[in-house]
Amino acid sequence: MSVKKTVCLVTGASSGIGHAIAQYLQQQPNTEVIVTARRKERLEALAAHHTTIIPGDITEPAFQDNLISYIWERYGYCDYLFNCAGNIETGTIEEINIDRVTAMLRLNIEATFRLTYAILKKFKEQEYGHIVNLSSVLGTKVRATAGAYAASKYAIEALSEALRMELTNSAIKITCIEPGLVMTELHNSWEVHPKDSMNIPHPLSTADIVAVVKFIMEQPAHVNIPKLMILPKGHNI
Ligand SMILES: NC(=O)c1ccc[n+]([C@@H]2O[C@H](COP(=O)([O-])OP(=O)(O)OC[C@H]3O[C@@H](n4cnc5c(N)ncnc54)[C@H](OP(=O)(O)O)[C@@H]3O)[C@@H](O)[C@H]2O)c1
């Protein structure tokens, strides 16, 4: 008897949290992983059996349509969407680059909202599915100079909470993971890394986030985890 495969779409899979989640999923039995981000050569590091690499810019609606068409034409269904593509722009009133901020909002909010709704329409047709959003501890509180980034994550939290209510009487789940500082490439361009400016001796690793993903995925159908915060000890926020 053939076993139904678990089909997972991971955005932001070329680095950091998305990359680590994709690697974890690749190791799971009967799992098909579709990975996407702009940097094709980085995605190729994930080349393996049961993995499809689809490079592109997630802020382009036509690219999102292609991703969804590919999955439903090839598999006819999808089990999980991991919304990991994201960026951070911060700065003081004097220094903030508003064009970079609006580009971040287009990625963190607009692209994530668009993909979430498009996939949810499909999930409603198939009557199951799980969306996991990479929100942030800054989706629950703000920090000076990080208002726009926090706002983008508050937006994800608000949408997810409303969708959870809308999906109450269905098998479809939506979860926000709310990490504190994780060591990835997200802060690579910062002059001073937040672990130093915020004095966080032991930031989270992507493996810590993967452990949370594993926990979320292991829950039985009747258990819903709308949000899960994970902070490094010593992160005073
Ligand atoms: N690191 C942290 O401390 C932390 C804490 C809380 C929440 N988060 C959230 O976790 C998520 C992942 O962040 P990370 O830390 O893993 O950062 P990262 O290492 O910089 O990864 C970001 C990913 O987003 C992709 N991406 C950026 N712009 C894109 C675009 N226009 N189209 C398609 N893909 C795009 C990047 O790929 P390409 O450049 O190849 O396109 C990359 O794969 C983000 O939403 C972030 O806000 C991170």
Short mmCIF file of C-alpha atoms and ligand atoms in Angstrom, two decimals:
data_model
loop_
_atom_site.label_atom_id
_atom_site.label_comp_id
_atom_site.label_asym_id
_atom_site.label_seq_id
_atom_site.Cartn_x
_atom_site.Cartn_y
_atom_site.Cartn_z
CA MET A 1 0.00 0.00 0.00
CA SER A 2 1.50 3.40 -0.92
CA VAL A 3 1.89 5.88 1.95
CA LYS A 4 0.69 9.45 1.40
CA LYS A 5 3.68 11.75 1.24
CA THR A 6 3.91 14.91 3.32
CA VAL A 7 4.36 17.87 0.97
CA CYS A 8 6.02 20.96 2.46
CA LEU A 9 6.70 24.37 0.93
CA VAL A 10 9.49 26.36 2.62
CA THR A 11 10.10 30.00 1.70
CA GLY A 12 13.32 31.75 2.66
CA ALA A 13 15.10 28.41 2.35
CA SER A 14 18.43 29.75 1.09
CA SER A 15 19.68 30.68 4.56
CA GLY A 16 19.01 30.80 8.28
CA ILE A 17 15.81 29.43 9.73
CA GLY A 18 14.18 28.43 6.44
CA HIS A 19 17.31 26.58 5.36
CA ALA A 20 17.46 24.66 8.65
CA ILE A 21 13.75 23.78 8.51
CA ALA A 22 14.18 22.53 4.93
CA GLN A 23 17.15 20.37 5.98
CA TYR A 24 15.10 18.92 8.84
CA LEU A 25 12.16 18.16 6.56
CA GLN A 26 14.46 16.50 4.02
CA GLN A 27 15.45 13.97 6.70
CA GLN A 28 11.84 12.98 7.40
CA PRO A 29 10.44 9.85 5.78
CA ASN A 30 7.87 10.15 3.00
CA THR A 31 8.34 13.88 2.76
CA GLU A 32 8.56 16.05 -0.35
CA VAL A 33 10.11 19.48 0.15
CA ILE A 34 9.73 22.45 -2.18
CA VAL A 35 12.27 25.14 -1.36
CA THR A 36 12.29 28.70 -2.59
CA ALA A 37 14.25 31.97 -2.25
CA ARG A 38 16.02 34.23 -4.76
CA ARG A 39 19.56 32.81 -4.52
CA LYS A 40 19.51 29.69 -6.68
CA GLU A 41 23.08 28.67 -5.86
CA ARG A 42 22.25 28.68 -2.13
CA LEU A 43 19.15 26.58 -2.70
CA GLU A 44 21.26 24.12 -4.64
CA ALA A 45 22.99 23.26 -1.36
CA LEU A 46 19.66 21.59 -0.54
CA ALA A 47 19.64 19.51 -3.74
CA ALA A 48 18.54 16.02 -2.78
CA HIS A 49 16.06 13.34 -3.52
CA HIS A 50 12.50 14.45 -2.72
CA THR A 51 13.45 18.14 -2.90
CA THR A 52 12.42 20.61 -5.59
CA ILE A 53 14.26 23.90 -5.94
CA ILE A 54 12.21 26.80 -7.32
CA PRO A 55 14.21 30.05 -7.20
CA GLY A 56 12.43 33.39 -7.41
CA ASP A 57 11.32 36.58 -5.74
CA ILE A 58 8.42 35.85 -3.39
CA THR A 59 7.24 39.48 -3.61
CA GLU A 60 6.22 38.86 -7.24
CA PRO A 61 2.60 37.66 -7.38
CA ALA A 62 3.22 35.75 -10.64
CA PHE A 63 6.06 33.84 -9.00
CA GLN A 64 3.77 32.85 -6.12
CA ASP A 65 1.18 31.65 -8.66
CA ASN A 66 3.87 29.52 -10.33
CA LEU A 67 4.87 27.96 -7.01
CA ILE A 68 1.30 27.00 -6.19
CA SER A 69 0.60 25.71 -9.70
CA TYR A 70 3.73 23.57 -9.57
CA ILE A 71 2.76 21.96 -6.27
CA TRP A 72 -0.84 21.23 -7.20
CA GLU A 73 0.05 20.00 -10.69
CA ARG A 74 2.74 17.68 -9.33
CA TYR A 75 1.21 16.50 -6.05
CA GLY A 76 -2.38 17.70 -6.07
CA TYR A 77 -2.11 18.82 -2.44
CA CYS A 78 0.18 20.43 0.13
CA ASP A 79 0.47 19.71 3.86
CA TYR A 80 2.64 22.53 5.22
CA LEU A 81 3.65 26.06 4.27
CA PHE A 82 6.57 27.49 6.22
CA ASN A 83 6.63 31.27 5.73
CA CYS A 84 10.29 31.98 6.50
CA ALA A 85 11.21 34.63 3.90
CA GLY A 86 11.72 37.89 5.73
CA ASN A 87 14.02 40.81 6.30
CA ILE A 88 14.75 43.38 8.99
CA GLU A 89 15.28 47.12 8.63
CA THR A 90 15.79 49.27 11.70
CA GLY A 91 17.20 52.68 12.47
CA THR A 92 16.71 55.94 14.25
CA ILE A 93 14.43 58.66 12.91
CA GLU A 94 17.49 60.39 11.49
CA GLU A 95 19.07 57.31 9.95
CA ILE A 96 16.26 55.04 8.80
CA ASN A 97 16.09 54.34 5.07
CA ILE A 98 12.37 54.52 4.34
CA ASP A 99 12.68 52.92 0.88
CA ARG A 100 14.34 49.89 2.45
CA VAL A 101 11.64 49.88 5.14
CA THR A 102 8.82 49.83 2.59
CA ALA A 103 10.62 47.04 0.69
CA MET A 104 10.74 45.09 3.98
CA LEU A 105 7.02 45.67 4.51
CA ARG A 106 6.30 44.38 1.02
CA LEU A 107 8.24 41.21 1.82
CA ASN A 108 7.28 40.64 5.46
CA ILE A 109 3.63 41.63 5.14
CA GLU A 110 2.41 41.81 1.55
CA ALA A 111 4.18 38.73 0.18
CA THR A 112 3.39 36.66 3.28
CA PHE A 113 -0.28 37.71 3.31
CA ARG A 114 -0.63 36.97 -0.41
CA LEU A 115 0.93 33.51 -0.18
CA THR A 116 -0.97 32.69 3.01
CA TYR A 117 -4.36 33.49 1.45
CA ALA A 118 -3.53 31.73 -1.81
CA ILE A 119 -2.47 28.55 -0.01
CA LEU A 120 -5.41 28.74 2.41
CA LYS A 121 -7.85 28.74 -0.49
CA LYS A 122 -6.23 25.45 -1.55
CA PHE A 123 -6.14 24.13 2.02
CA LYS A 124 -9.88 24.84 2.34
CA GLU A 125 -10.57 22.85 -0.84
CA GLN A 126 -8.53 19.87 0.41
CA GLU A 127 -9.86 20.44 3.98
CA TYR A 128 -6.52 20.24 5.78
CA GLY A 129 -3.10 21.92 5.91
CA HIS A 130 -0.87 23.81 8.32
CA ILE A 131 0.76 27.22 7.91
CA VAL A 132 3.76 28.01 10.10
CA ASN A 133 4.72 31.69 10.15
CA LEU A 134 8.09 32.96 11.31
CA SER A 135 6.91 35.87 13.39
CA SER A 136 9.15 37.22 16.17
CA VAL A 137 9.15 38.19 19.81
CA LEU A 138 8.84 41.61 18.17
CA GLY A 139 5.42 40.50 16.97
CA THR A 140 4.34 40.89 20.61
CA LYS A 141 6.32 43.91 21.84
CA VAL A 142 8.31 46.77 20.37
CA ARG A 143 11.81 48.11 20.68
CA ALA A 144 13.07 51.63 19.93
CA THR A 145 14.37 51.88 16.32
CA ALA A 146 12.60 48.62 15.36
CA GLY A 147 9.03 49.92 15.05
CA ALA A 148 8.53 49.07 11.39
CA TYR A 149 9.95 45.56 11.75
CA ALA A 150 7.82 44.98 14.85
CA ALA A 151 4.79 46.34 12.95
CA SER A 152 5.40 43.81 10.17
CA LYS A 153 5.41 40.99 12.71
CA TYR A 154 2.37 42.40 14.58
CA ALA A 155 0.64 42.27 11.19
CA ILE A 156 1.50 38.59 10.82
CA GLU A 157 0.24 37.93 14.35
CA ALA A 158 -3.04 39.80 13.72
CA LEU A 159 -3.69 37.99 10.47
CA SER A 160 -2.84 34.61 11.99
CA GLU A 161 -5.12 35.18 14.98
CA ALA A 162 -8.04 36.22 12.77
CA LEU A 163 -7.45 33.24 10.47
CA ARG A 164 -7.31 30.90 13.46
CA MET A 165 -10.82 32.08 14.35
CA GLU A 166 -11.99 31.79 10.75
CA LEU A 167 -10.60 28.23 10.62
CA THR A 168 -11.93 27.10 14.01
CA ASN A 169 -14.29 24.51 12.56
CA SER A 170 -11.79 23.06 10.11
CA ALA A 171 -8.75 20.81 10.36
CA ILE A 172 -6.52 23.62 9.07
CA LYS A 173 -3.97 25.02 11.51
CA ILE A 174 -1.93 28.23 11.61
CA THR A 175 0.98 28.76 13.98
CA CYS A 176 3.25 31.73 14.68
CA ILE A 177 6.72 30.99 15.99
CA GLU A 178 8.01 34.01 17.94
CA PRO A 179 11.78 33.75 18.33
CA GLY A 180 14.12 36.10 20.07
CA LEU A 181 17.56 36.52 18.61
CA VAL A 182 18.62 33.62 16.35
CA MET A 183 22.08 33.46 14.81
CA THR A 184 21.46 33.69 11.05
CA GLU A 185 22.42 36.05 8.24
CA LEU A 186 19.58 38.42 9.15
CA HIS A 187 21.86 40.87 10.97
CA ASN A 188 24.93 40.42 8.75
CA SER A 189 24.92 44.02 7.55
CA TRP A 190 24.64 45.48 11.06
CA GLU A 191 27.67 47.38 12.27
CA VAL A 192 27.19 45.96 15.77
CA HIS A 193 25.48 42.57 16.05
CA PRO A 194 22.44 42.61 18.39
CA LYS A 195 24.01 39.92 20.54
CA ASP A 196 26.60 42.53 21.47
CA SER A 197 24.40 45.65 21.53
CA MET A 198 21.71 43.83 23.56
CA ASN A 199 24.20 41.76 25.55
CA ILE A 200 22.72 38.36 24.72
CA PRO A 201 25.46 35.89 25.62
CA HIS A 202 23.90 32.81 24.04
CA PRO A 203 21.54 33.62 21.14
CA LEU A 204 19.31 30.87 19.75
CA SER A 205 20.56 28.63 16.97
CA THR A 206 18.53 27.52 13.98
CA ALA A 207 18.55 24.05 15.61
CA ASP A 208 16.52 25.53 18.48
CA ILE A 209 13.90 26.71 15.99
CA VAL A 210 13.91 23.32 14.27
CA ALA A 211 13.19 21.72 17.66
CA VAL A 212 10.12 23.96 17.95
CA VAL A 213 9.02 23.04 14.42
CA LYS A 214 9.40 19.35 15.27
CA PHE A 215 7.28 19.84 18.41
CA ILE A 216 4.58 21.67 16.45
CA MET A 217 4.49 19.03 13.72
CA GLU A 218 4.27 16.17 16.22
CA GLN A 219 1.03 17.39 17.79
CA PRO A 220 -2.09 15.31 17.19
CA ALA A 221 -4.90 16.72 15.05
CA HIS A 222 -6.90 17.99 18.05
CA VAL A 223 -4.02 20.08 19.47
CA ASN A 224 -3.69 23.60 18.10
CA ILE A 225 -0.62 25.76 18.80
CA PRO A 226 -1.51 29.27 17.60
CA LYS A 227 1.73 30.78 18.85
CA LEU A 228 4.94 29.71 20.49
CA MET A 229 7.58 32.12 21.80
CA ILE A 230 11.18 31.01 22.17
CA LEU A 231 13.81 33.29 23.71
CA PRO A 232 17.45 32.83 24.52
CA LYS A 233 18.07 32.93 28.26
CA GLY A 234 19.52 36.32 29.02
CA HIS A 235 17.46 38.14 26.36
CA ASN A 236 16.02 41.00 28.39
CA ILE A 237 13.11 42.18 26.25
N1 LIG B 1 17.29 35.74 13.09
C1 LIG B 1 16.53 36.22 14.05
O1 LIG B 1 17.02 36.70 15.09
C2 LIG B 1 15.03 36.19 13.92
C3 LIG B 1 14.26 36.38 15.08
C4 LIG B 1 12.88 36.38 14.98
C5 LIG B 1 12.27 36.17 13.77
N2 LIG B 1 13.03 35.99 12.64
C6 LIG B 1 12.34 35.82 11.37
O2 LIG B 1 12.66 34.58 10.80
C7 LIG B 1 12.53 34.66 9.37
C8 LIG B 1 13.80 34.08 8.74
O3 LIG B 1 14.89 34.92 9.08
P1 LIG B 1 16.39 34.40 9.20
O4 LIG B 1 16.87 34.84 10.52
O5 LIG B 1 16.48 32.98 8.81
O6 LIG B 1 17.09 35.37 8.12
P2 LIG B 1 18.02 35.08 6.85
O7 LIG B 1 19.07 34.09 7.18
O8 LIG B 1 18.43 36.42 6.37
O9 LIG B 1 17.00 34.43 5.81
C9 LIG B 1 16.04 35.21 5.13
C10 LIG B 1 15.52 34.42 3.95
O10 LIG B 1 14.53 35.21 3.26
C11 LIG B 1 14.79 35.13 1.86
N3 LIG B 1 14.31 36.30 1.15
C12 LIG B 1 14.58 37.60 1.42
N4 LIG B 1 14.00 38.40 0.51
C13 LIG B 1 13.35 37.58 -0.37
C14 LIG B 1 12.58 37.79 -1.54
N5 LIG B 1 12.32 39.03 -1.99
N6 LIG B 1 12.08 36.72 -2.20
C15 LIG B 1 12.32 35.47 -1.75
N7 LIG B 1 13.03 35.20 -0.64
C16 LIG B 1 13.54 36.24 0.04
C17 LIG B 1 16.32 35.03 1.79
O11 LIG B 1 16.71 34.43 0.57
P3 LIG B 1 17.31 35.18 -0.73
O12 LIG B 1 18.09 36.36 -0.25
O13 LIG B 1 18.12 34.12 -1.38
O14 LIG B 1 16.10 35.56 -1.53
C18 LIG B 1 16.61 34.09 2.94
O15 LIG B 1 16.47 32.75 2.53
C19 LIG B 1 12.30 36.13 9.05
O16 LIG B 1 10.93 36.35 8.84
C20 LIG B 1 12.73 36.85 10.32
O17 LIG B 1 12.05 38.06 10.49
C21 LIG B 1 14.40 35.96 12.70
#
